[in-house]
Tab-separated table of C-alpha atoms and ligand atoms in Angstrom:
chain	number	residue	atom	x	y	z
A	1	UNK	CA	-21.025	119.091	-158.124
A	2	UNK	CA	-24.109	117.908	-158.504
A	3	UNK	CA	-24.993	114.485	-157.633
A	4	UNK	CA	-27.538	111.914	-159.536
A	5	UNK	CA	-29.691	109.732	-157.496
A	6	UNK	CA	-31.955	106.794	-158.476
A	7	UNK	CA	-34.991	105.709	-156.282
A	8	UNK	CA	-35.999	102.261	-156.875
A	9	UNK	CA	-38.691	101.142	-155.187
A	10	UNK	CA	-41.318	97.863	-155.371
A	11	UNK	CA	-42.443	94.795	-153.913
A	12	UNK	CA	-40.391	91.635	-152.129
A	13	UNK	CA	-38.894	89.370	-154.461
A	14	UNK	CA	-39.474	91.866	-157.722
A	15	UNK	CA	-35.184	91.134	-157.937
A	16	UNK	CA	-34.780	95.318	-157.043
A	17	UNK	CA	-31.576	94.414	-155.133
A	18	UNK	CA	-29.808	91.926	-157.805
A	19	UNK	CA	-30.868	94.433	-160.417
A	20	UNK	CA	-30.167	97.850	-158.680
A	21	UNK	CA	-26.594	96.416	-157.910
A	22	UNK	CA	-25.823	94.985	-161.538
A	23	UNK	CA	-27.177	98.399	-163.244
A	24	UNK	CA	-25.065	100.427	-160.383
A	25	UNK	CA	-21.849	98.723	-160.669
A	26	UNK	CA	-22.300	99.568	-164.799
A	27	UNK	CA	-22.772	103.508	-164.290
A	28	UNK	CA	-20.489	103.985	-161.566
A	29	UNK	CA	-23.107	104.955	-159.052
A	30	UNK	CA	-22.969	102.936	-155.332
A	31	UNK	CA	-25.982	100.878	-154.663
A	32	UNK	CA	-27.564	101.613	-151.538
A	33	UNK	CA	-30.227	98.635	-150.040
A	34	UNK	CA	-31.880	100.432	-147.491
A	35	UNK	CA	-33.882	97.535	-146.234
A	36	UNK	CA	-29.979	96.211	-145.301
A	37	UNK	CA	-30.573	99.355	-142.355
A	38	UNK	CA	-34.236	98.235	-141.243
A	39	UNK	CA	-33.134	95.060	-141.035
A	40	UNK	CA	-29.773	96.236	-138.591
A	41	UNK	CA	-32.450	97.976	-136.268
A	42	UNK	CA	-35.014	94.843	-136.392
A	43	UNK	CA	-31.063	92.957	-135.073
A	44	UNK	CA	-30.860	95.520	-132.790
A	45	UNK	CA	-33.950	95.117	-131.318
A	46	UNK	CA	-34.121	91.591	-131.321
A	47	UNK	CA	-30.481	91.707	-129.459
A	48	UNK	CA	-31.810	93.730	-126.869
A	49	UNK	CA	-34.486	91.549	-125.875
A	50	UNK	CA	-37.417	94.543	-127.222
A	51	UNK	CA	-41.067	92.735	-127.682
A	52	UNK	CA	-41.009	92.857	-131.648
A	53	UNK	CA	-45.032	93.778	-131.890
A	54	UNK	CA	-45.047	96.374	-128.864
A	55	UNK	CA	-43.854	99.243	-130.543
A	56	UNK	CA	-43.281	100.948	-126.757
A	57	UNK	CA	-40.593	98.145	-126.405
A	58	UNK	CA	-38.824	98.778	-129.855
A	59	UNK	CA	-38.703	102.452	-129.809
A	60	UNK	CA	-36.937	102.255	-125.928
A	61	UNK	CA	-34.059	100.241	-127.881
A	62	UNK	CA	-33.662	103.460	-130.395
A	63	UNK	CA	-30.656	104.870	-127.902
A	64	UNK	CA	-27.877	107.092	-127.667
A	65	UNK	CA	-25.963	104.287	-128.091
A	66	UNK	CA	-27.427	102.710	-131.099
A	67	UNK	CA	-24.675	103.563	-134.012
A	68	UNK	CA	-26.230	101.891	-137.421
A	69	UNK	CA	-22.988	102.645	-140.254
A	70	UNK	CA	-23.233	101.424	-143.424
A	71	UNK	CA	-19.281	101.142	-145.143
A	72	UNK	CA	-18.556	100.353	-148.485
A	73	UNK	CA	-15.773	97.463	-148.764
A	74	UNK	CA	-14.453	96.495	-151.833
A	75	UNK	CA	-17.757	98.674	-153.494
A	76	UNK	CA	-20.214	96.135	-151.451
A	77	UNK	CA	-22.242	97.581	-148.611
A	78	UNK	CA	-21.461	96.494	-145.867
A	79	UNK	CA	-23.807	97.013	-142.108
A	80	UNK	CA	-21.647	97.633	-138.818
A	81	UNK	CA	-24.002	97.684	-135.703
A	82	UNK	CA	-22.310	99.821	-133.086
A	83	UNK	CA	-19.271	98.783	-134.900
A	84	UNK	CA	-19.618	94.719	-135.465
A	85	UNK	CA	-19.907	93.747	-138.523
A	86	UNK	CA	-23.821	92.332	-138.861
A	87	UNK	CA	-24.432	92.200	-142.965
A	88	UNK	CA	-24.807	88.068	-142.935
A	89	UNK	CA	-26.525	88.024	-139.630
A	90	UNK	CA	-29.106	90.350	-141.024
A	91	UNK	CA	-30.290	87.801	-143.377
A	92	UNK	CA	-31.936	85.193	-141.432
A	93	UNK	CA	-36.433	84.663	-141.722
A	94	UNK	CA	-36.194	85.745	-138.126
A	95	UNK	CA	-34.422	88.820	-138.700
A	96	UNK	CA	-36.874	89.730	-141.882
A	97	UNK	CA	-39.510	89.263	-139.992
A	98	UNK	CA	-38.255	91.718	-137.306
A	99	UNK	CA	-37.478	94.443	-139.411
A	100	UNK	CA	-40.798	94.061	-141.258
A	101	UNK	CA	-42.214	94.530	-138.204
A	102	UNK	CA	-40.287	97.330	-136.732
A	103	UNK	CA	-39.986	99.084	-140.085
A	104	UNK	CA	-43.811	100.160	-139.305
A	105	UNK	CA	-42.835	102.264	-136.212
A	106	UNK	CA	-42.467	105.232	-137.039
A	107	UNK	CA	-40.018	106.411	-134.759
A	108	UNK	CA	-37.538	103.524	-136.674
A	109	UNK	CA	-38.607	105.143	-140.035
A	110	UNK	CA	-37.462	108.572	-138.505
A	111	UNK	CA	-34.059	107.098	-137.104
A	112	UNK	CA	-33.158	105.718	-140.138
A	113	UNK	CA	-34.474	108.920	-142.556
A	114	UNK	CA	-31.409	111.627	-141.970
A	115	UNK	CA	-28.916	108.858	-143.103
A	116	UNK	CA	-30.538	107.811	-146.212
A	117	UNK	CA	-30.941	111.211	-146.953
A	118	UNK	CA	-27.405	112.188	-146.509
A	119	UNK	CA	-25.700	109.103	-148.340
A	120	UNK	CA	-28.341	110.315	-151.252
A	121	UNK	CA	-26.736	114.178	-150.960
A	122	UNK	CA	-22.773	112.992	-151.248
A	123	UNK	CA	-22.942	109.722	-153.944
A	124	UNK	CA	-24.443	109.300	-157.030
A	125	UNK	CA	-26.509	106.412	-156.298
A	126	UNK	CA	-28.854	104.473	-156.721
A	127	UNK	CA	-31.226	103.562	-153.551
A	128	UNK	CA	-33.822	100.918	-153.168
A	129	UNK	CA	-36.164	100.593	-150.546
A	130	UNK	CA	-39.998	100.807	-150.344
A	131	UNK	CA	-40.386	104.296	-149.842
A	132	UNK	CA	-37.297	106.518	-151.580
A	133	UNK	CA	-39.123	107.639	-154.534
A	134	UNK	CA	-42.197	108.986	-152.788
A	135	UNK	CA	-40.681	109.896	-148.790
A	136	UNK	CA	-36.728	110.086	-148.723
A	137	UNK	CA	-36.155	111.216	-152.259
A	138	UNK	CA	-39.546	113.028	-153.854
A	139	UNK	CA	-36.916	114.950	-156.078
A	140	UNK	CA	-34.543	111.750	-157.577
A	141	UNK	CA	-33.999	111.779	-160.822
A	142	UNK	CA	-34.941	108.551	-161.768
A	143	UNK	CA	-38.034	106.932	-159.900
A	144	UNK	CA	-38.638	103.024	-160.643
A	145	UNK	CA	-41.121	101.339	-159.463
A	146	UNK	CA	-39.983	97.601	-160.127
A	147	UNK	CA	-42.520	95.090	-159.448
A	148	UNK	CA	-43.640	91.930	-161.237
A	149	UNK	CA	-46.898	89.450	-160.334
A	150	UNK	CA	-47.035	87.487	-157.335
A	151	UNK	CA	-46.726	84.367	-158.916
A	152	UNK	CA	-43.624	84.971	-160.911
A	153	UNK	CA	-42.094	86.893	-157.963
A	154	UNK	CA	-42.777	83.783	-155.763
A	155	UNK	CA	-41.512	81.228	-158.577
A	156	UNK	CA	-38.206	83.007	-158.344
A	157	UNK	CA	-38.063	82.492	-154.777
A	158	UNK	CA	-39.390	79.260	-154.321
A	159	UNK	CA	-36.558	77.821	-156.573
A	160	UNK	CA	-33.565	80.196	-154.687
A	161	UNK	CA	-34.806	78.058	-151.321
A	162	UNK	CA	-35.259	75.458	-153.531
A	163	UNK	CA	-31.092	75.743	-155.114
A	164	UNK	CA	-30.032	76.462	-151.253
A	165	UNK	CA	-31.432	72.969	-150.628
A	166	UNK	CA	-34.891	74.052	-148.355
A	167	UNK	CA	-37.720	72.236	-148.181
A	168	UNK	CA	-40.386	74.433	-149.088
A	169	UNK	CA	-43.824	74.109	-151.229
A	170	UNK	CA	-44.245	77.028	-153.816
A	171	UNK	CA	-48.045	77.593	-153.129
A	172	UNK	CA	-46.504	78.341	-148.851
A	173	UNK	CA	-44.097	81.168	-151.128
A	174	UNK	CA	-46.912	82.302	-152.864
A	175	UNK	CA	-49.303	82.517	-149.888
A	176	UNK	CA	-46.249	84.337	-147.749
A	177	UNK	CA	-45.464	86.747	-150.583
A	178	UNK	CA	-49.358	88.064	-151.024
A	179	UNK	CA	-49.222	88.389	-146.922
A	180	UNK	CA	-45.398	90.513	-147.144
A	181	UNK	CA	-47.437	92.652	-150.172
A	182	UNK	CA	-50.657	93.198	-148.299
A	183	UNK	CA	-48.544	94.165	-145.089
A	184	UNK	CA	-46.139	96.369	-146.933
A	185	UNK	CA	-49.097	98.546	-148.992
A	186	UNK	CA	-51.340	98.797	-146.255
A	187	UNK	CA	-48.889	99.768	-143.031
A	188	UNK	CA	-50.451	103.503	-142.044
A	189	UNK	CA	-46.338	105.106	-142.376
A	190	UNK	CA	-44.620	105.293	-145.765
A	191	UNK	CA	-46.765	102.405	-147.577
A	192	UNK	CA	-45.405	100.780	-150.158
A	193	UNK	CA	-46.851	102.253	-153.747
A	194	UNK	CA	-45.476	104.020	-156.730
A	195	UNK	CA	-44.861	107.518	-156.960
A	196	UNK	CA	-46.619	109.696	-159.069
A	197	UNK	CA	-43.425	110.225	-161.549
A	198	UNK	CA	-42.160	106.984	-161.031
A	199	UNK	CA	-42.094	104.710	-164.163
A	200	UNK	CA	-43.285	101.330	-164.408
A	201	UNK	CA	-40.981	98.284	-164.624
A	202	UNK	CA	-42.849	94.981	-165.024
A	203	UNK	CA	-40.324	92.274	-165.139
A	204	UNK	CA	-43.069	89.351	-164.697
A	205	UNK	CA	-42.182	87.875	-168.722
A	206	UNK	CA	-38.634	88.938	-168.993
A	207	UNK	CA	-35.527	87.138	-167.251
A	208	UNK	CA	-33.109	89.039	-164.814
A	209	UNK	CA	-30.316	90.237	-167.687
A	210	UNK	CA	-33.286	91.482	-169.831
A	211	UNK	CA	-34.395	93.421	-166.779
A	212	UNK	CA	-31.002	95.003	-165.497
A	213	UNK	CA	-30.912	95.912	-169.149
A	214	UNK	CA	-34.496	97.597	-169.194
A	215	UNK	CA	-33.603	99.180	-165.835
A	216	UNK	CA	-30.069	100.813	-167.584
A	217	UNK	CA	-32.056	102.392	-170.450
A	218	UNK	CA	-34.990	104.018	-167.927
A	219	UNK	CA	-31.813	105.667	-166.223
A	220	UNK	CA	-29.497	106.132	-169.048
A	221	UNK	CA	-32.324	107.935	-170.970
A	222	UNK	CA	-33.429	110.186	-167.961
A	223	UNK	CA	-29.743	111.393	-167.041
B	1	DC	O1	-35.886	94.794	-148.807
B	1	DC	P1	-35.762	93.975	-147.540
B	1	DC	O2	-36.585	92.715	-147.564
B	1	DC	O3	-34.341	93.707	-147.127
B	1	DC	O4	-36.395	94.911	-146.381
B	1	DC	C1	-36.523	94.475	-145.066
B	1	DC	C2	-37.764	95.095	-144.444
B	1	DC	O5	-37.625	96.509	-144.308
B	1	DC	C3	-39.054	94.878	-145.261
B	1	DC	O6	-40.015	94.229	-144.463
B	1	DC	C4	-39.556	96.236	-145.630
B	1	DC	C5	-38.746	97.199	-144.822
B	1	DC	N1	-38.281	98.329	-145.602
B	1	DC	C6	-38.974	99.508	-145.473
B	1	DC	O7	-39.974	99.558	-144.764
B	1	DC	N2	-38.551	100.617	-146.146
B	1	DC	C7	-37.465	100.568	-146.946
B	1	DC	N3	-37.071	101.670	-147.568
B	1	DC	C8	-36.750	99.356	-147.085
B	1	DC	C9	-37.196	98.243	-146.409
C-alpha cells in the first residue's frame, strides 16, 4: 500500500511542531519531529564528554554503540537513547544549542538520514525538520515550507518563556532568533530553504488554529 508523506519544513519558532502535530493527529498520519533525533545525538555527545565545536570530537561519539529509537507511546513520539528514555532531557537551551551545533556535521546528518527515511517508507506521516522536503524526502507529497517574520516568530516565544515564568527581554529573543535563522540558512550541509515545489505558509498575521487549519487544506487538497 502506498504510503502518504508530508515534509514540513521552516524556520525556529514558525509553530511547525504544534501545528504538524494538531493537523497529524486530524488525518491519522504520525507526526514525526526530526529535530527530537538531532537533538538525542547533540545528548549523546554532550554525555560523552565530545568538544561540541570540534567536529573530530563529535563524529568519534557516532559508535557502534550509539542506538537513537524513536517509539510511539500513546501516539506521542517518544526518544530512547541506547534505550533510556531522553524526550524531556532533550529540551534544555544547552541541549538546543548542542544539536544546532552538531546537526552541521555531516557525518550526524548521515547517521540520522536512513532512519528518517525508513519511518517515511512504513507510516503515513507527516515529518518536520529543516531539510525533508528538499534532502530526505525530494518526492513527498506535500512540501510546506512554514515560516513567519522574525518578529512575530520571536513575540510567540518571548511570551512562552514569558508564561513559564523566565526572565527574558523580547528584543534578546529577537536578536537570538535572527542568529538561529542566519546559522540554519547558511550551514554549507542541508541549509535550511524551501524547496522548489514546496508551498508557502506565512503564518506571521494569522493565530495558531487559523494556521493548523491553513496547513489541513494545503494537504487535504494535494492528497
Ligand atoms: O526543531 P528543533 O529546534 O528541535 O531542532 C533542533 C536542531 O536540529 C536545530 O538547531 C536544527 C537541527 N535540525 C536539522 O538540522 N535538521 C532537521 N531536519 C531538524 C532539526
Amino acid at each position: 500500500m502506498k504510503v502518504i508523506n508530508v515534509a514540513i519544513d521552516g524556520p525556529a519558532g514558525a509553530g511547525k511542531s504544534t501545528i504538524s502535530r494538531k493537523a497529524a493527529a486530524e488525518l491519522g498520519f504520525i507526526y514525526i519531529d526530526t529535530g527530537a533525533l538531532y537533538r538525542t545525538v547533540g545528548l549523546n555527545a554532550l554525555r560523552k564528554g565530545a568538544d561540541i565545536n570540534d567536529p573530530q570530537s563529535v563524529i568519534a561519539t557516532l559508535t557502534d554503540e550509539l542506538k537513537v529509537e524513536l517509539r510511539f507511546i500513546d501516539g506521542e513520539q517518544r526518544m530512547f537513547l541506547c534505550g533510556e528514555d531522553v524526550s524531556d532531557k532533550i529540551r534544555t537551551p544547552e541541549v538546543s544549542s548542542a544539536a544546532s551545533k552538531t546537526s552541521a556535521v555531516p557525518e550526524v546528518r548521515k547517521f540520522l538520514f536512513d532512519l528518517q527515511k525508513q519511518l517515511a517508507k512504513e507510516n503515513n506521516c507527516i515529518m518536520d525538520g529543516r531539510d525533508i522536503g528538499t534532502v530526505v524526502l525530494p518526492d513527498a507529497d506535500v512540501k510546506i515550507f512554514l515560516t513567519a517574520t522574525p518578529e512575530a516568530r520571536a513575540e510567540r516565544r518571548y511570551k512562552e518563556l514569558k508564561e513559564k515564568g523566565m526572565d527574558v527581554k523580547y528584543e534578546d529573543v529577537l536578536s537570538d532568533m535572527i542568529k538561529r535563522d542566519y546559522d540554519d540558512s547558511h550551514r554549507a550541509i542541508a541549509p535550511l530553504k524551501q524547496a522548489d515545489d514546496a508551498v508557502l505558509a506565512d503564518t506571521s498575521d494569522i493565530d495558531l488554529q487559523q494556521s493548523i487549519d491553513l496547513i489541513i487544506k494545503i494537504i487535504k487538497d494535494r492528497i
